[in-house]
XYZ file of C-alpha atoms in Angstrom:
782
model
C 123.610 127.437 128.764
C 121.562 125.831 131.527
C 120.506 122.857 129.474
C 124.017 122.105 128.243
C 125.319 122.274 131.819
C 122.683 119.774 132.916
C 123.636 117.468 130.058
C 127.339 117.822 130.935
C 126.613 116.609 134.464
C 124.723 113.598 133.122
C 125.660 110.644 130.949
C 128.226 112.119 128.537
C 128.396 108.866 126.600
C 124.765 109.200 125.569
C 125.314 112.853 124.648
C 128.207 111.805 122.376
C 126.039 109.086 120.827
C 123.337 111.611 119.950
C 125.750 114.095 118.397
C 127.729 111.442 116.532
C 124.509 109.993 115.163
C 123.397 113.388 113.876
C 126.899 114.366 112.680
C 127.176 117.515 114.765
C 130.179 118.623 116.774
C 129.871 118.706 120.566
C 132.616 121.361 120.561
C 130.388 123.657 118.536
C 127.483 122.913 120.880
C 129.630 123.678 123.940
C 131.056 127.009 122.791
C 127.802 128.087 121.145
C 125.586 126.918 124.039
C 124.304 130.340 125.077
C 123.454 131.323 121.528
C 121.874 127.950 120.638
C 119.626 127.930 123.703
C 118.572 131.556 123.212
C 117.219 131.123 119.679
C 113.553 130.178 118.888
C 114.330 127.121 116.770
C 110.953 125.516 117.454
C 109.089 128.333 115.711
C 110.605 127.622 112.304
C 108.738 125.371 109.867
C 111.344 124.178 107.381
C 108.615 123.139 104.920
C 107.127 126.637 104.788
C 108.693 128.567 101.906
C 107.473 131.860 103.360
C 109.974 131.397 106.239
C 112.940 130.755 103.948
C 114.382 134.273 104.314
C 114.189 134.082 108.116
C 115.837 130.665 108.107
C 118.626 131.931 105.840
C 119.229 134.850 108.191
C 119.249 132.488 111.204
C 121.898 130.302 109.572
C 123.951 133.361 108.565
C 123.846 134.706 112.141
C 124.907 131.316 113.517
C 128.008 131.281 111.299
C 128.808 134.877 112.296
C 128.560 133.913 115.962
C 130.914 130.976 115.362
C 133.454 133.331 113.752
C 133.076 135.772 116.642
C 133.686 132.957 119.113
C 136.876 132.070 117.242
C 138.099 135.661 117.578
C 137.310 135.652 121.299
C 139.331 132.459 121.785
C 142.288 133.880 119.844
C 142.303 137.018 121.985
C 142.835 134.916 125.105
C 146.349 134.044 123.911
C 145.887 130.509 125.183
C 147.686 128.314 122.620
C 145.786 125.251 123.769
C 142.489 126.956 122.958
C 143.809 128.471 119.723
C 145.027 125.155 118.314
C 142.204 123.134 119.827
C 138.632 124.463 120.024
C 139.363 127.500 117.829
C 140.607 125.306 114.986
C 137.625 122.982 115.407
C 135.187 125.889 115.228
C 136.861 127.176 112.073
C 136.713 123.752 110.406
C 133.116 123.163 111.449
C 132.037 126.606 110.202
C 133.443 125.839 106.747
C 131.797 122.414 106.773
C 128.403 123.849 107.745
C 128.592 126.482 105.021
C 129.477 123.834 102.464
C 126.675 121.520 103.577
C 123.869 123.993 104.284
C 124.829 127.201 102.512
C 122.357 126.521 99.703
C 119.763 124.767 101.864
C 119.753 126.303 105.374
C 116.452 124.532 106.096
C 118.469 121.360 106.645
C 120.599 123.087 109.269
C 117.578 124.395 111.198
C 115.930 120.964 110.978
C 119.088 119.376 112.447
C 119.205 121.877 115.337
C 115.506 121.211 116.007
C 116.190 117.497 116.116
C 119.165 118.000 118.465
C 117.065 120.145 120.818
C 114.409 117.457 120.870
C 116.918 114.686 121.615
C 118.408 116.772 124.422
C 114.974 117.283 125.974
C 114.269 113.565 125.797
C 117.627 112.796 127.400
C 117.015 115.284 130.202
C 113.536 113.887 130.816
C 115.093 110.517 131.679
C 116.811 112.097 134.702
C 113.814 114.034 136.017
C 110.916 112.981 138.201
C 107.366 112.244 137.184
C 106.605 115.935 136.613
C 107.810 115.543 133.064
C 105.487 112.711 132.241
C 102.863 113.781 129.664
C 99.137 113.504 130.238
C 98.671 111.121 127.323
C 99.625 107.509 126.791
C 103.166 106.550 125.792
C 101.714 104.619 122.856
C 100.106 107.785 121.523
C 103.286 109.725 122.119
C 105.362 107.215 120.163
C 102.864 107.215 117.305
C 103.154 110.990 117.127
C 106.929 110.855 116.752
C 106.872 110.095 113.052
C 108.490 113.281 111.802
C 110.231 116.297 113.244
C 107.051 118.371 113.398
C 105.293 115.604 115.340
C 108.277 115.256 117.668
C 108.319 118.975 118.418
C 104.606 118.804 119.128
C 105.197 116.022 121.656
C 107.848 118.198 123.289
C 105.402 121.115 123.419
C 102.786 118.905 125.091
C 105.423 117.826 127.622
C 106.031 121.494 128.470
C 102.304 122.184 128.684
C 101.763 119.264 131.039
C 104.688 120.317 133.239
C 103.462 123.924 133.520
C 99.871 122.801 134.075
C 100.902 120.644 137.022
C 102.959 123.486 138.437
C 99.988 125.849 138.087
C 97.660 123.349 139.753
C 100.108 122.975 142.628
C 100.559 126.745 143.027
C 96.802 127.380 142.875
C 96.289 124.761 145.593
C 99.004 126.380 147.722
C 97.540 129.802 147.066
C 94.070 128.667 148.093
C 95.428 127.184 151.328
C 97.511 130.238 152.186
C 94.669 132.600 151.330
C 92.273 130.699 153.557
C 94.832 130.708 156.394
C 95.465 134.426 155.802
C 91.729 135.146 156.090
C 91.539 133.180 159.357
C 94.608 134.937 160.787
C 93.298 138.297 159.652
C 89.983 137.628 161.389
C 91.798 136.613 164.560
C 93.943 139.740 164.391
C 90.839 141.883 164.016
C 89.199 140.239 167.022
C 92.391 140.505 169.050
C 92.718 144.200 168.314
C 89.093 144.712 169.356
C 89.916 143.328 172.854
C 92.599 145.929 173.539
C 92.663 146.565 177.383
C 92.456 150.033 178.808
C 95.378 151.887 180.572
C 94.001 151.892 184.174
C 96.682 151.154 186.783
C 100.164 149.637 186.861
C 99.040 146.078 186.408
C 97.028 147.158 183.412
C 100.144 148.661 181.844
C 101.903 145.317 182.013
C 98.868 143.667 180.490
C 98.773 146.274 177.754
C 102.481 145.785 177.047
C 101.998 142.022 176.762
C 98.911 142.508 174.646
C 100.732 144.901 172.298
C 103.604 142.439 171.991
C 101.103 139.693 171.043
C 99.339 142.054 168.643
C 102.619 143.030 166.977
C 103.638 139.409 166.571
C 100.238 138.705 165.047
C 100.664 141.714 162.746
C 104.138 140.564 161.673
C 102.837 137.043 161.085
C 99.969 138.437 159.056
C 102.344 140.596 157.027
C 104.667 137.641 156.434
C 101.730 135.521 155.337
C 100.565 138.320 153.036
C 104.043 138.471 151.508
C 103.973 134.717 150.932
C 100.588 134.996 149.217
C 101.885 137.799 147.003
C 105.021 135.822 146.113
C 102.899 132.780 145.325
C 100.670 134.897 143.070
C 103.701 136.270 141.225
C 105.170 132.788 140.898
C 101.820 131.521 139.607
C 101.593 134.388 137.142
C 105.083 133.673 135.780
C 104.251 130.001 135.348
C 100.948 130.861 133.668
C 102.872 132.986 131.170
C 105.184 130.055 130.433
C 102.125 127.838 130.078
C 100.534 130.292 127.643
C 103.729 130.357 125.578
C 103.818 126.548 125.418
C 100.139 126.517 124.420
C 100.847 128.979 121.614
C 103.687 126.786 120.375
C 101.495 123.668 120.297
C 98.607 125.680 118.834
C 100.818 126.915 115.984
C 101.916 123.363 115.162
C 98.391 121.930 115.207
C 97.149 124.734 112.934
C 100.080 124.099 110.585
C 99.151 120.408 110.468
C 95.557 121.303 109.573
C 96.679 123.751 106.868
C 99.139 121.193 105.513
C 96.347 118.607 105.307
C 94.123 121.045 103.408
C 96.925 121.830 100.971
C 97.599 118.128 100.514
C 93.901 117.551 99.860
C 94.056 120.114 97.043
C 97.075 118.440 95.447
C 95.490 115.004 95.821
C 92.710 116.165 93.499
C 95.427 116.464 90.847
C 97.388 113.261 91.429
C 94.433 111.098 92.441
C 95.864 110.018 95.787
C 93.755 109.949 98.935
C 94.541 112.616 101.548
C 96.055 111.394 104.788
C 93.695 110.404 107.571
C 92.512 113.136 109.917
C 92.786 110.819 112.933
C 96.222 112.075 113.972
C 95.108 115.707 113.684
C 91.911 114.818 115.586
C 93.968 113.395 118.442
C 96.432 116.303 118.580
C 93.700 118.924 118.345
C 91.738 117.076 121.034
C 94.732 117.119 123.381
C 95.250 120.821 122.756
C 91.549 121.581 123.221
C 91.602 119.764 126.568
C 94.586 121.821 127.689
C 93.046 125.116 126.550
C 89.706 124.425 128.232
C 91.475 123.453 131.473
C 93.606 126.596 131.384
C 90.606 128.819 130.648
C 89.177 127.681 133.995
C 92.230 128.968 135.916
C 91.219 132.627 135.644
C 87.916 132.363 137.589
C 89.683 130.242 140.218
C 92.443 132.764 140.895
C 90.503 135.972 140.135
C 89.773 136.711 143.808
C 93.463 136.410 144.663
C 94.352 139.067 142.089
C 91.690 141.599 143.132
C 94.032 143.298 145.597
C 96.753 143.554 142.927
C 95.237 145.798 140.214
C 98.240 145.660 137.866
C 98.434 141.897 137.997
C 94.670 141.713 137.685
C 94.966 143.339 134.266
C 97.678 140.826 133.390
C 95.383 137.979 134.363
C 92.615 139.440 132.207
C 94.999 139.681 129.252
C 96.162 136.104 129.854
C 92.570 134.863 129.869
C 91.855 136.752 126.627
C 94.850 135.053 125.000
C 93.545 131.625 125.984
C 90.051 132.408 124.669
C 91.575 133.710 121.434
C 93.506 130.447 120.980
C 90.275 128.503 121.532
C 88.434 130.650 118.957
C 91.150 130.171 116.330
C 91.430 126.438 116.932
C 87.659 125.873 116.732
C 87.413 127.810 113.464
C 90.291 125.904 111.858
C 88.901 122.574 113.070
C 85.817 123.015 110.865
C 87.021 121.159 107.759
C 85.597 119.975 104.451
C 86.755 116.369 104.585
C 85.399 115.495 101.128
C 85.251 118.330 98.624
C 82.238 118.755 96.327
C 82.959 118.178 92.605
C 84.788 121.131 91.143
C 82.936 120.897 87.837
C 79.190 120.597 88.321
C 75.926 121.087 86.443
C 72.615 122.383 87.643
C 70.048 119.814 88.729
C 72.742 117.162 89.038
C 73.278 115.363 92.332
C 76.587 115.728 94.181
C 77.958 115.081 97.661
C 80.332 116.531 100.270
C 81.450 115.746 103.822
C 82.170 118.190 106.642
C 83.924 117.398 109.923
C 84.411 119.321 113.150
C 87.691 118.118 114.575
C 87.739 117.645 118.360
C 83.961 118.116 118.383
C 83.708 115.969 121.500
C 86.050 118.315 123.379
C 84.016 121.363 122.385
C 80.919 119.857 124.021
C 78.813 119.095 120.915
C 78.170 115.410 121.505
C 74.572 116.045 122.619
C 73.568 119.329 120.985
C 75.136 118.909 117.542
C 75.480 121.985 115.293
C 73.290 122.474 112.221
C 75.349 123.005 109.048
C 74.012 125.056 106.136
C 75.301 125.155 102.568
C 75.047 127.858 99.937
C 76.749 128.770 96.673
C 78.716 132.029 96.619
C 80.291 134.015 93.785
C 83.772 135.551 93.554
C 82.811 138.809 95.271
C 81.251 136.967 98.205
C 84.272 134.649 98.288
C 86.547 137.647 98.908
C 84.516 138.590 101.979
C 84.551 135.043 103.324
C 88.268 134.510 102.730
C 89.087 137.849 104.347
C 87.352 136.705 107.538
C 88.720 133.147 107.438
C 92.300 134.394 107.033
C 91.868 137.048 109.737
C 90.879 135.365 112.969
C 90.115 138.664 114.691
C 87.150 139.428 112.434
C 83.636 138.130 112.926
C 81.744 136.374 110.155
C 78.576 138.186 109.192
C 75.664 136.727 107.260
C 76.598 136.067 103.629
C 73.984 136.123 100.886
C 74.169 133.370 98.290
C 73.991 133.317 94.508
C 72.541 129.816 94.230
C 70.172 127.599 96.155
C 71.337 124.091 97.022
C 68.643 121.504 97.708
C 69.140 119.325 100.835
C 71.710 121.865 102.044
C 70.751 121.906 105.745
C 71.655 119.038 108.085
C 72.513 118.376 111.719
C 75.972 116.966 112.361
C 76.188 113.412 113.686
C 78.390 112.201 116.530
C 79.935 108.754 116.110
C 80.386 107.117 119.512
C 82.844 104.538 118.212
C 85.243 106.826 116.343
C 84.567 109.867 118.593
C 84.096 112.070 115.517
C 81.546 114.784 114.737
C 80.739 115.025 111.037
C 78.001 115.115 108.424
C 77.898 113.575 104.961
C 75.707 115.453 102.477
C 74.855 112.729 99.948
C 72.043 114.235 97.870
C 72.928 117.851 97.209
C 71.451 119.455 94.090
C 72.136 122.943 92.735
C 68.684 124.270 91.833
C 69.190 127.917 90.925
C 72.197 130.005 89.924
C 72.688 133.712 89.481
C 75.768 134.519 87.443
C 77.649 137.783 87.620
C 77.580 140.216 84.730
C 80.463 139.191 82.501
C 82.322 140.953 79.747
C 82.432 139.389 76.313
C 85.943 138.044 76.908
C 84.884 136.104 80.026
C 83.621 132.577 79.640
C 81.232 130.488 81.680
C 84.017 127.940 82.105
C 86.240 130.506 83.841
C 83.682 131.838 86.312
C 84.454 130.397 89.740
C 82.067 129.808 92.607
C 82.513 128.422 96.100
C 80.403 126.043 98.157
C 80.070 127.735 101.546
C 79.525 125.569 104.673
C 78.688 127.375 107.937
C 77.090 126.916 111.345
C 76.693 128.883 114.586
C 77.759 127.252 117.827
C 78.019 128.412 121.449
C 81.464 128.667 122.957
C 81.201 126.511 126.059
C 83.591 128.814 127.934
C 82.868 132.315 129.168
C 84.450 134.870 126.879
C 85.643 136.867 129.857
C 86.057 135.607 133.395
C 83.830 138.419 134.692
C 81.026 137.844 132.190
C 78.182 135.376 132.727
C 77.134 134.759 129.095
C 78.441 132.182 126.629
C 79.201 133.799 123.238
C 78.100 132.417 119.855
C 80.708 131.990 117.152
C 80.343 131.172 113.467
C 82.274 128.215 112.069
C 82.765 128.462 108.318
C 84.546 126.539 105.580
C 84.843 127.364 101.890
C 85.324 124.689 99.267
C 87.918 124.784 96.543
C 86.764 126.723 93.444
C 83.811 125.271 91.548
C 82.863 125.866 87.898
C 79.188 125.452 87.015
C 78.698 124.434 83.383
C 75.586 124.393 81.225
C 76.458 121.709 78.675
C 78.644 118.637 78.853
C 80.879 119.927 76.054
C 82.039 122.707 78.412
C 83.546 120.272 80.903
C 86.914 120.127 79.140
C 87.499 123.893 79.377
C 86.166 123.903 82.950
C 88.648 121.175 83.871
C 91.444 123.418 82.598
C 90.317 126.240 84.910
C 90.170 123.904 87.888
C 93.481 122.205 87.071
C 95.369 125.505 86.866
C 93.761 126.810 90.053
C 94.479 123.656 92.065
C 98.076 123.604 90.905
C 99.202 127.145 91.476
C 96.869 129.030 93.799
C 98.033 129.566 97.355
C 96.024 128.060 100.182
C 95.420 131.196 102.283
C 94.615 133.494 99.402
C 92.284 136.486 99.524
C 90.251 135.649 96.393
C 89.727 132.952 93.763
C 92.047 134.737 91.322
C 94.833 132.511 90.005
C 98.387 133.300 88.772
C 98.484 134.288 85.112
C 101.754 132.478 84.430
C 103.934 129.755 85.890
C 107.334 128.212 85.264
C 107.322 125.127 83.059
C 109.234 123.092 85.655
C 106.311 123.531 88.075
C 103.645 122.976 85.433
C 105.212 119.791 84.068
C 105.327 118.231 87.544
C 101.599 118.864 88.005
C 100.794 117.678 84.468
C 102.689 114.480 85.175
C 100.649 113.935 88.360
C 97.394 114.616 86.518
C 98.290 112.297 83.637
C 99.325 109.535 86.016
C 96.035 109.887 87.888
C 94.011 109.454 84.673
C 96.157 106.962 82.743
C 97.966 105.094 85.560
C 101.377 105.807 84.061
C 103.846 108.620 84.510
C 105.083 110.623 81.564
C 108.702 110.149 80.569
C 111.319 112.895 80.353
C 111.073 113.058 76.548
C 107.276 113.245 76.773
C 107.450 116.246 79.087
C 110.077 117.946 76.931
C 107.855 117.523 73.875
C 104.832 118.917 75.750
C 106.889 121.862 76.998
C 107.975 122.737 73.477
C 104.391 122.454 72.311
C 102.805 124.667 74.969
C 105.581 127.247 74.521
C 105.139 127.104 70.729
C 108.800 126.224 70.218
C 110.500 124.207 67.532
C 110.874 120.609 68.736
C 114.193 120.288 66.916
C 115.799 122.829 69.241
C 117.473 121.274 72.235
C 117.701 123.655 75.184
C 116.516 123.854 78.766
C 113.012 125.308 79.067
C 112.375 124.479 82.739
C 112.420 128.087 83.904
C 110.500 129.575 80.989
C 107.079 130.965 81.826
C 103.853 129.389 80.551
C 100.875 131.734 80.584
C 97.297 130.741 81.339
C 96.276 131.923 77.871
C 98.870 129.804 76.060
C 97.909 126.822 78.215
C 94.134 126.824 77.805
C 92.805 129.813 75.852
C 94.927 130.576 72.791
C 95.143 128.095 69.859
C 98.499 126.463 69.242
C 100.661 128.591 66.923
C 103.600 126.466 65.843
C 102.071 125.603 63.424
C 98.659 127.255 63.505
C 95.908 125.042 64.898
C 92.274 125.601 65.761
C 92.546 124.066 69.253
C 94.410 124.863 72.456
C 97.211 122.921 74.119
C 94.847 121.763 76.883
C 92.196 120.586 74.405
C 94.795 118.562 72.517
C 96.341 117.032 75.654
C 92.933 116.304 77.205
C 91.809 114.502 74.034
C 94.983 112.370 74.137
C 94.214 111.409 77.723
C 90.619 110.499 76.886
C 91.752 108.437 73.894
C 94.083 106.441 76.137
C 91.376 105.791 78.735
C 88.764 104.752 76.179
C 90.769 102.747 73.687
C 94.134 101.368 74.801
C 94.788 101.967 78.501
C 96.434 98.531 79.127
C 98.809 99.016 76.192
C 99.663 102.540 77.359
C 100.473 101.216 80.842
C 102.798 98.633 79.267
C 104.701 101.312 77.296
C 103.579 100.058 73.871
C 102.479 103.557 72.874
C 105.286 106.006 72.271
C 102.728 108.805 72.387
C 104.283 112.237 72.646
C 106.835 112.609 69.878
C 106.974 114.821 66.805
C 106.545 113.496 63.277
C 110.019 114.612 62.235
C 111.682 112.791 65.133
C 109.517 109.717 64.472
C 110.663 109.531 60.871
C 114.296 109.989 61.892
C 114.024 107.127 64.388
C 112.268 104.756 61.998
C 114.600 105.364 59.067
C 117.459 104.052 61.173
C 115.642 100.753 61.764
C 114.671 97.680 59.784
C 111.853 98.068 57.235
C 108.358 97.459 58.580
C 109.286 98.911 62.003
C 106.441 100.982 63.368
C 105.750 103.424 66.172
C 102.499 104.683 67.718
C 102.162 108.387 68.462
C 99.479 111.011 68.944
C 98.587 113.090 65.931
C 99.801 116.694 65.988
C 97.279 118.145 63.583
C 94.087 116.589 64.960
C 92.700 116.091 68.439
C 92.065 112.653 69.898
C 93.688 110.532 67.186
C 96.557 108.084 67.282
C 98.951 107.674 64.371
C 100.893 104.583 63.367
C 104.089 105.444 61.520
C 105.817 102.615 59.613
C 108.943 102.711 57.455
C 108.915 101.162 53.973
C 111.656 99.229 52.265
C 112.604 102.377 50.336
C 113.109 104.115 53.765
C 110.077 106.327 53.343
C 107.711 106.601 56.300
C 103.949 106.434 55.957
C 101.533 107.644 58.647
C 97.978 106.489 59.222
C 95.668 107.786 61.966
C 92.694 106.318 63.792
C 90.084 108.000 65.917
C 88.376 106.663 69.022
C 85.390 105.759 66.842
C 87.626 103.678 64.582
C 89.191 101.938 67.561
C 85.760 101.250 69.037
C 84.883 99.288 65.881
C 88.229 97.535 65.459
C 90.492 97.571 68.549
C 94.033 98.845 68.268
C 95.653 95.465 68.965
C 93.749 93.879 66.042
C 94.702 96.748 63.753
C 98.352 96.210 64.592
C 98.390 92.422 64.452
C 96.670 91.853 61.083
C 98.648 93.914 58.513
C 101.820 92.067 57.435
C 103.542 95.403 56.800
C 103.704 96.019 60.564
C 106.343 93.662 61.930
C 108.480 95.301 64.604
C 107.480 97.704 67.342
C 110.204 100.324 67.691
C 113.060 99.685 68.220
C 113.074 96.003 67.191
C 110.397 94.113 69.159
C 108.265 91.543 67.259
C 104.692 92.775 67.451
C 103.245 89.347 68.300
C 104.995 89.213 71.660
C 103.622 92.586 72.745
C 100.192 93.023 71.162
C 98.815 89.479 71.080
C 97.983 89.467 74.842
C 95.755 92.510 74.293
C 93.776 91.112 71.391
C 90.128 90.966 72.369
C 88.385 87.603 72.409
C 85.785 87.122 69.656
C 82.307 86.649 71.029
C 80.410 83.465 70.258
C 78.406 83.146 67.047
C 74.651 83.427 67.202
C 72.847 80.363 65.929
C 71.357 80.923 62.479
C 73.794 83.728 61.582
C 77.259 83.808 60.062
C 79.878 86.225 61.354
C 81.538 88.730 59.036
C 85.292 88.591 58.708
C 86.916 92.025 58.789
C 90.635 92.446 58.252
C 92.867 95.485 58.396
C 95.204 96.300 55.516
C 97.883 98.962 55.131
C 97.703 100.758 51.733
C 101.201 99.965 50.461
C 102.868 96.928 48.883
C 104.827 94.588 51.072
C 107.956 94.149 49.020
C 108.124 97.106 46.648
C 108.576 100.777 47.421
C 105.755 103.217 46.844
C 107.470 105.829 44.716
C 104.522 107.990 43.734
C 102.237 107.557 46.737
C 100.253 110.762 47.094
C 102.963 113.332 46.585
C 102.027 116.983 46.146
C 102.155 116.486 42.398
C 99.934 113.438 42.536
C 96.398 114.234 41.315
C 94.987 112.110 44.142
C 96.269 114.594 46.695
C 93.368 115.596 48.935
C 92.190 119.186 48.599
C 92.823 119.903 52.234
C 96.552 119.489 51.673
C 96.783 122.961 50.201
C 95.870 124.412 53.592
C 99.259 123.491 55.029
C 102.401 125.292 54.111
C 105.067 122.607 54.622
C 105.543 118.963 53.845
C 105.540 117.847 57.465
C 102.100 119.264 58.185
C 100.935 118.156 54.757
C 101.706 114.580 55.731
C 99.261 114.909 58.638
C 96.523 116.072 56.278
C 97.402 113.220 53.979
C 97.175 110.854 56.947
C 93.700 112.095 57.662
C 92.772 111.547 54.060
C 94.186 108.018 54.342
C 92.098 107.601 57.472
C 88.933 108.615 55.625
C 89.550 106.995 52.234
C 91.730 103.974 52.834
C 91.787 102.728 56.393
C 88.136 102.818 57.352
C 86.848 99.296 57.219
C 83.973 99.056 54.790
C 81.108 96.655 54.625
C 80.806 96.315 50.848
C 82.525 94.406 48.066
C 85.819 95.722 46.621
C 85.448 98.701 44.315
C 87.110 97.894 40.950
C 87.811 101.598 40.349
C 90.340 101.698 43.193
C 93.883 100.377 42.964
C 94.611 97.006 44.587
C 96.624 98.715 47.270
C 93.681 100.915 48.221
C 91.320 98.045 48.996
C 90.137 97.195 52.509
C 89.646 93.445 52.616
C 86.272 92.391 53.995
C 84.066 89.368 53.424
C 80.544 89.545 54.708
C 77.960 86.825 54.618
C 74.567 88.010 55.752
C 71.930 85.371 56.378
C 68.534 86.747 57.123
């Protein structure tokens, strides 16, 4: 309750302002002061899902304590307390449960913020001892979020305890020196003890003994002061170590959060946040750790006469060295990941950075970084060591040689950073593991392993004269090495799934075999936005969910929490209906079609895209004739279908491939046929597609340009009553492969695509009906 008492003696108006601003009752704070100040709120990371159970229990215990406090107040029999604070506590407990019962992270975050504001308020009333050892500008820039604010508070505590330790060490040195002088004088005085010869000598002896006893008492008192100072120093060093561990934990969490964000940025295409803030924080912490590591040799001689406390000092020094080891290892970061899909003998790049490299003393003798390729078994060994800071990294053999994979890190004087950019890496050789028949090349994962050995510029133990060598290592995200370019699509599926759902501190490159659709659709949306510069709509994601789960699109129910397996996502062909390609292959081909052929129109929402044929027909039949809609074909990969309703309310579908659209762009194909008038729901096509029509290049002198026009194979004003029905002899043979009319229409569309809608460079064939002609006039002048 000490802090709350200090605040109560200060400016109560400012205290009320803080609590009113954060909507928290000062009555609750007052009666719960002991409990609030005894709990380790700063150790909780509300963004870490692994701490959710602990946070829930913390919130539950807080409410129980509030109820217990109410009972204690009722037992007093004081009506003023019963109808005042007791009622307030009861009301506030109900309000807190209502607000944070389902999300206790918000409650812990609010308490953390209150603790921080209280510390800041108290620091205004203290002397300069609370001033941090870094600029106010830097401090303010760090207070961007709660985690940063708590880190600033931790650095305040570190600086305060450091100054106290420095002061106590100085006092201890002075008192120890004075004690040595007094002890020497006492020894000399005792050596001059007079003999007992005669009466006068007895008086001299008595006076001498009195002086000797006073000297002995003074020496004993001085010895007691030295001992008390040592104990006081030891207590403060323990507090300092605890504050260092708190700051260390936060800096490591920031580094891990950046690495996790880097992984997700490979999905959504965003750039990871700058490492400058982490560089500054880690540099501050490294400075503090290195300074503290030097305390042990300075005070070692003072602890030699106190064996028990000497062991405590040794343990304290080991803790500081351990924090330095862990921080150095985590500061070795892959700033730019190598490509996750690569081929042999193809150049690639990567960038590695040693955060706070200047503080570790590597500005002159920079480390040499080596790169090798490792397989899944070797990855397990590396990850086991990286996740367990107590283990030592041994030499790891590689399964592939990387050319130009050895370089010395470079120190940038201007930015104060130590890093190396590998620009011309080439994978020369590769030794694959023995695989079973069911395993594919595109699912075999490797890792690019970066490592270097550096000397720790601090003695590992304060009674050892050697500087130990430690291995800094970093492992890239999983990499798939392909043989042919046509394997890249399947390899991308492996990498996408791994980046989305694998945990950061895992023990191998194995990935989850299934995931909830709600999580998968969020990642798919990020990936699609990265590649096509437009987010998917709710209906798009619902359609994709039904497709990957092999469900009927006509059913309308929530599928968010249904599980999607890795096999159904990227290995097994679609089953509803049967297809010869996977969900990923189909979706990837849609994405590539957008990028190659009509990206601007997709960004402007002119392509409906992901919608079933049945729903398309239902939408168009409710609109004016000649209304059309653009969607991706269900039965074929990488094709777009234009569906248009006829005057007799029948809907015809025609599909185009990327090759077709490379010859005649989509905008031209839409603008020319008179049968296409309105983009669904009722938008005149001219207003939307004309801006995307490509400009015709200039004619070449001496040559005439051919005129190619697109036509839709149906009459403008009369219905097509017998247009390629199952009984029509012109039905394509492939139609018999499909068992229902809806899928048959897709095969008919493909037949239309091959027979009717390909633009030809020859004169009209008189054997075809007028409605089957593609109009083209070509004048060739040679």
